[in-house]
Coordinates of C-alpha atoms in Angstrom, one line a residue:
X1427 CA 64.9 103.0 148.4
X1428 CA 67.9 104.2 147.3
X1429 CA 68.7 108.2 147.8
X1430 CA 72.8 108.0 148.0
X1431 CA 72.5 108.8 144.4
X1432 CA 72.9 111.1 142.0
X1433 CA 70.2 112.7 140.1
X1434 CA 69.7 111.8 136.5
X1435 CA 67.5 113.0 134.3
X1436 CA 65.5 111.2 131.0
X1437 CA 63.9 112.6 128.2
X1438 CA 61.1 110.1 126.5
X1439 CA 60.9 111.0 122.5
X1440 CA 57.4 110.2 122.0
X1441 CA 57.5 108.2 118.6
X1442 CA 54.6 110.0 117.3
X1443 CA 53.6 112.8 114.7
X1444 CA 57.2 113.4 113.6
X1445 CA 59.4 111.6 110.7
X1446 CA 62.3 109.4 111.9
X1447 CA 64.5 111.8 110.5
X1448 CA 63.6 114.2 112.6
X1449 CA 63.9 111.9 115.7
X1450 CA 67.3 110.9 114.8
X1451 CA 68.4 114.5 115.2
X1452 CA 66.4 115.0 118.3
X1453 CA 68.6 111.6 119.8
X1454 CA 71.7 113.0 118.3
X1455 CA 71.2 116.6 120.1
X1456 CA 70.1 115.6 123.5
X1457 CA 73.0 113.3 124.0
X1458 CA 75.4 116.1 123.0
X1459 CA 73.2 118.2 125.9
X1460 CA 74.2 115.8 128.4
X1461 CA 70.6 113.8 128.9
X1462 CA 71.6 110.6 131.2
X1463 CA 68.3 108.3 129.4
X1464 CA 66.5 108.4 126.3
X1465 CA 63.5 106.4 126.3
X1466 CA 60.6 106.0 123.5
X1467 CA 57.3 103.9 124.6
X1468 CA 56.2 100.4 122.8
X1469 CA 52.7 101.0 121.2
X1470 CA 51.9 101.0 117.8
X1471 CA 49.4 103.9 117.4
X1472 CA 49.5 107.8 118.6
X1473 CA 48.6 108.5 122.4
X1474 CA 47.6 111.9 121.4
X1475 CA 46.6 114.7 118.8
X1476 CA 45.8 112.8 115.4
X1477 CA 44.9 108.9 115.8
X1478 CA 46.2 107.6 112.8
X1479 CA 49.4 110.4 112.9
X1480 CA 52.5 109.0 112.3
X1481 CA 54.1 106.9 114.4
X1482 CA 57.1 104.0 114.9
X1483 CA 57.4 101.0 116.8
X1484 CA 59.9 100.5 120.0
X1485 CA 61.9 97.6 119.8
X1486 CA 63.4 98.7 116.6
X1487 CA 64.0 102.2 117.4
X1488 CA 65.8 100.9 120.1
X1489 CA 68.4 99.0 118.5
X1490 CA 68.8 101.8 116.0
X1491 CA 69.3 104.1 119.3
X1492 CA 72.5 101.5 120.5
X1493 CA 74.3 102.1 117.4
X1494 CA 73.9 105.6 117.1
X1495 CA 74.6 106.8 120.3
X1496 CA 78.0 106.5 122.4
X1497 CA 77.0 107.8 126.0
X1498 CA 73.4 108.2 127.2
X1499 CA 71.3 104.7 128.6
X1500 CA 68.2 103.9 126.9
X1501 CA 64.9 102.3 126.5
X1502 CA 61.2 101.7 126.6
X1503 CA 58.8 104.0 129.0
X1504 CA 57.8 101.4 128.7
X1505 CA 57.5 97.9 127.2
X1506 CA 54.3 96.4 126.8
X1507 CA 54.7 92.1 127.9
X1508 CA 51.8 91.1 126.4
X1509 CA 53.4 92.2 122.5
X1510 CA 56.0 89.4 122.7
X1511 CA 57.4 86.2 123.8
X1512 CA 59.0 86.4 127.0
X1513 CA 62.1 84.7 126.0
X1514 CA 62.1 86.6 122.7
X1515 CA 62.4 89.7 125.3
X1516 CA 65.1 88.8 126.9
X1517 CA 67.2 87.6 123.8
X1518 CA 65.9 90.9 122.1
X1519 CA 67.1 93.2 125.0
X1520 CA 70.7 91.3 125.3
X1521 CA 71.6 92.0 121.7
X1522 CA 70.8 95.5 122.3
X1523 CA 72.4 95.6 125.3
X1524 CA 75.6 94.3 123.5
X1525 CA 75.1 96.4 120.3
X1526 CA 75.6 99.5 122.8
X1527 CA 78.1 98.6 124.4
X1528 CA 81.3 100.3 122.6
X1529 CA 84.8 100.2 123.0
X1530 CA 84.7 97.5 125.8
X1531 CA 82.3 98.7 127.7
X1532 CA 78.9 97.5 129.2
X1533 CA 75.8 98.1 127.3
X1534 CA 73.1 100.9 128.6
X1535 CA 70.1 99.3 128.0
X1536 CA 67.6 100.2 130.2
X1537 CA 64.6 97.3 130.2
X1538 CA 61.9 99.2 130.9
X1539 CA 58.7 96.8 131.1
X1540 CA 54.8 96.8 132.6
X1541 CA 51.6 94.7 131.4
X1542 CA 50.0 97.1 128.9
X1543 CA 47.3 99.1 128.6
X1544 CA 46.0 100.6 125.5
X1545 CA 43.4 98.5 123.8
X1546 CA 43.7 99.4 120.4
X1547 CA 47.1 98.0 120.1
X1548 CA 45.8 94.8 121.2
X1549 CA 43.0 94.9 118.8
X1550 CA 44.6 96.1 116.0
X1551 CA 47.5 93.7 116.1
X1552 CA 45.5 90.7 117.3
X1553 CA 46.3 90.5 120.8
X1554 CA 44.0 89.2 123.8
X1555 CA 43.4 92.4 125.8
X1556 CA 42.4 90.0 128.7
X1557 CA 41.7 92.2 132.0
X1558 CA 44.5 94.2 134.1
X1559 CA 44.8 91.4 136.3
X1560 CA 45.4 88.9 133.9
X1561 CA 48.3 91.2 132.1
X1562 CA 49.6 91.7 135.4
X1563 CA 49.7 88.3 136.3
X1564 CA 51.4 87.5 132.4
X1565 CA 54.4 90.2 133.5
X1566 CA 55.3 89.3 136.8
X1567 CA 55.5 85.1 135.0
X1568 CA 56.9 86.7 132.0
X1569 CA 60.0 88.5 134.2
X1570 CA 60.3 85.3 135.6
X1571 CA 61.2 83.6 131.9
X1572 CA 63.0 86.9 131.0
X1573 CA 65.5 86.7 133.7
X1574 CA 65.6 82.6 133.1
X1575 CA 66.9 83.0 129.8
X1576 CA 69.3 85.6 130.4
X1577 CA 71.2 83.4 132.7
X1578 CA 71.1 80.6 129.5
X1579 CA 72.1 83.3 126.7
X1580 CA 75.1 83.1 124.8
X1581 CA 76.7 85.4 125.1
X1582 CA 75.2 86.9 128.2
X1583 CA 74.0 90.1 128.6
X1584 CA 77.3 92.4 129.3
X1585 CA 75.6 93.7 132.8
X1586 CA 72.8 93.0 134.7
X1587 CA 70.5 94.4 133.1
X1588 CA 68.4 97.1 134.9
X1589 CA 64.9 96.2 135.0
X1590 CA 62.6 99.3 135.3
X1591 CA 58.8 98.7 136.1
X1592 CA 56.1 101.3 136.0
X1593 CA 52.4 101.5 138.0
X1594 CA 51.3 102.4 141.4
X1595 CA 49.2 99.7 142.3
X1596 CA 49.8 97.7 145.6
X1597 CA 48.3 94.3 145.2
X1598 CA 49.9 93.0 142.4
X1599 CA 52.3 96.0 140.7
X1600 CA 54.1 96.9 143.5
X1601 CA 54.8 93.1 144.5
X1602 CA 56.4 92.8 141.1
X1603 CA 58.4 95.5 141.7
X1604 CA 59.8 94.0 144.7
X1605 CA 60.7 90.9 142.8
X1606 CA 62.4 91.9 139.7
X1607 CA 63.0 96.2 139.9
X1608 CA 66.0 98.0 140.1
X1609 CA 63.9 100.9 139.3
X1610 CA 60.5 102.0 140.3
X1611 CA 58.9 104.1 137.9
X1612 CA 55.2 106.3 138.8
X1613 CA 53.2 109.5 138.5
X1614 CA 52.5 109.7 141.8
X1615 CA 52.7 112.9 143.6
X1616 CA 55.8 113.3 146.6
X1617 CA 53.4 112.9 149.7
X1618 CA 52.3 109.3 148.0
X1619 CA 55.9 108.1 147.8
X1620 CA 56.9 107.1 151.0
X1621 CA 53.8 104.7 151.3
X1622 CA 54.3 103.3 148.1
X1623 CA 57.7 102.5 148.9
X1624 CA 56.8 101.1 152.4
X1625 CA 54.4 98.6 150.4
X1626 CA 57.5 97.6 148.2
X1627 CA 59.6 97.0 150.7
X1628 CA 57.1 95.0 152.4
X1629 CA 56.5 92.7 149.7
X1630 CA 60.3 92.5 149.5
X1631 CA 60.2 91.6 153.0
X1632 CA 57.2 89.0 152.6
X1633 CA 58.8 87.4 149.7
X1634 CA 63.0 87.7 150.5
X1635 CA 63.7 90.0 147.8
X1636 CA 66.5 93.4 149.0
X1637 CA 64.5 96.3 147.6
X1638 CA 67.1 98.8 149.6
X1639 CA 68.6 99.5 146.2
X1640 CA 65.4 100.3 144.2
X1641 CA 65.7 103.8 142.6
X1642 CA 62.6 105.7 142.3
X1643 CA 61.5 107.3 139.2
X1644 CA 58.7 109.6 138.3
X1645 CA 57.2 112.5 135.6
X1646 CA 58.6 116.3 135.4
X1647 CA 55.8 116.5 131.7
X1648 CA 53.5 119.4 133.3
X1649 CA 54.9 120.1 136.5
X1650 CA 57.0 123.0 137.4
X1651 CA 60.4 122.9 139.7
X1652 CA 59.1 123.3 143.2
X1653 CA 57.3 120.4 142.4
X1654 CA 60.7 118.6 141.0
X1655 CA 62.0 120.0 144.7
X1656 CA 59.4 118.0 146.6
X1657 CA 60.1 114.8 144.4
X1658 CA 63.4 114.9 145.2
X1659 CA 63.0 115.2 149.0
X1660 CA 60.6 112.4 148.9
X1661 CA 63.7 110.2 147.5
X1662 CA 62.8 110.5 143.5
X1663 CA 66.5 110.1 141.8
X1664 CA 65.4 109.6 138.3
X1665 CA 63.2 112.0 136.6
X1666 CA 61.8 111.9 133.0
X1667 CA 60.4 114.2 130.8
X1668 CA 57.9 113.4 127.8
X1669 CA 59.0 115.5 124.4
X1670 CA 57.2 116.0 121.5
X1671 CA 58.7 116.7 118.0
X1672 CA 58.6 117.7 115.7
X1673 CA 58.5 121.6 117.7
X1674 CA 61.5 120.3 120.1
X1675 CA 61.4 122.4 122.9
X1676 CA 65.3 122.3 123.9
X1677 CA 65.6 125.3 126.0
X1678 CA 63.2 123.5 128.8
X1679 CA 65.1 121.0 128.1
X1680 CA 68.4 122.8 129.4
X1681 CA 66.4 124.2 132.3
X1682 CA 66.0 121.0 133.4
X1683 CA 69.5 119.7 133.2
X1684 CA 70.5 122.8 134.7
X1685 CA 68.2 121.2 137.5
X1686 CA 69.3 118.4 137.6
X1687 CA 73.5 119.8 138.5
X1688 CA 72.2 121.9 141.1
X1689 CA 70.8 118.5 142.6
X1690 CA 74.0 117.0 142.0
X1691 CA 76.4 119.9 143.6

C-alpha cells in the first residue's frame, strides 16, 4: 500500500437525470475548482430516483471528457467487462488515453474496471448476466487480454495506463487486484482496510505480483470529515465523491478540496 502520496480527490458525475449540457458545464467548472479525477459509471439505465430518467452511456462520455478538458484524470467508477470485447477495451481506452493527452504530454486516462453488477443492463441490452463468479472470473481473463493488446497497439498507449479495480471480496476480487491494480477502489469502512490490504498483498505474494505501490481508494458520498480523517489514517489516498446534477452542490464540493490541501500541507 502506498501512503507516501499525496491526497487527491475525485468527483463521479453521475450520468443520470440531467441533460448533457448541463454536464458539460459541471466538467468544465470542477476542473477550473481544482478536482484531481472526474469519473462517470458505465451503465445504461439510472441507479436512482426515476427508472427510465435520463441518462448517457460511459465510453462516449469519456472521450468527449479528453477533448474538453486540459488538466484533471478521468474515467469510469467503473467499467462494467462483461459490456465489451476485451481487446476492444483496451484499443478503446488507448485512443482516449491519446486524445487527452495535449501539448506533448501523457494522457490521464484512468481505466477504471470490475465485472458488473446491475441486471437490467444485461437484460435490456442482451447480455448473459451469468453469476458473480462467472463475471469475476470473465474480468480477471479479460485484464489479461486488455493488457495483451496494449503491448501489440499501435501506437501504444502514451503511459501505463493506470488500472483501477473496485470490490471487497477476498476470494476472487482482491486476487485480481493483486494482479492487474495500481488502484484499489472500496466502500469499506477504515478499521476494514488494513485486512483487506493484507489479503492483497498476500495474493501478490502467492502469485509474484509487487502490490507495495497499490493506492487505496474509497467513498466520501454520505460521510462527514472525521470519517474522511480515519480513512486517511488507515492509508486511503484517493477519495471520491458521487455528484448529482442537475442541483450541483459546489460549495461541498470546495469543502472537500479544502480537505483535501490540509492533507497535503
Amino acid at each position: 500500500m502506498l501512503t507516501d502520496t499525496p491526497v487527491r480527490f475525485g468527483v463521479q458525475i453521475k450520468p443520470q437525470h440531467a441533460p448533457y449540457s448541463a454536464i458539460r458545464e459541471a466538467v468544465t467548472r470542477l476542473e477550473d475548482m481544482g478536482v484531481d479525477i472526474l469519473f462517470n459509471w458505465d451503465h445504461f439505465f439510472p441507479l436512482s430516483g426515476e427508472p427510465d430518467g435520463l441518462h448517457f452511456e460511459s465510453w462516449t462520455m469519456l472521450a468527449a471528457w479528453a477533448e474538453q478538458t486540459e488538466r484533471v484524470e478521468f474515467g469510469a467508477l467503473v467499467n462494467c467487462n462483461s459490456y465489451r470485447n476485451a481487446d476492444l477495451q483496451a484499443d478503446m481506452a488507448r485512443t482516449i488515453d491519446h486524445i487527452s493527452a495535449k501539448g506533448g504530454d501523457v494522457g490521464r486516462f484512468i481505466f477504471g474496471t470490475g465485472a458488473g453488477w446491475f441486471e437490467r443492463d444485461y437484460d435490456e441490452y442482451g447480455y448473459e448476466f451469468g453469476t458473480p463468479g462467472t463475471r469475476l472470473n470473465d474480468l480477471a481473463a479479460g485484464l489479461d487480454r486488455i493488457e495483451a493488446r496494449w503491448a501489440k497497439l499501435n501506437p501504444a498507449p502514451t503511459r501505463d495506463i493506470p488500472v483501477m479495480i473496485g470490490g471487497k471480496g477476498e476470494q476472487k476480487t482482491l486476487r485480481i487486484v493483486a494482479a492487474h491494480a495500481n488502484i484499489w477502489h472500496s466502500f469499506v469502512d477504515a478499521g476494514e482496510i488494513a485486512h483487506k490490504v493484507s489479503v492483497i498483498d498476500a495474493w501478490g505474494e502467492k502469485d509474484g505480483h509487487d502490490t507495495s505501490g497499490l493506492i487505496v481508494s474509497n467513498e466520501l458520498e454520505r460521510r462527514d470529515q472525521a470519517t474522511a480523517d480515519a480513512l486517511f489514517e488507515a492509508g486511503t489516498r484517493l477519495f471520491t465523491l458521487g455528484f448529482q446534477g442537475q442541483d450541483w452542490d459546489y460549495d461541498l464540493i470546495a469543502s472537500w478540496l479544502a480537505w483535501r490541501d490540509a492533507k497535503n500541507g
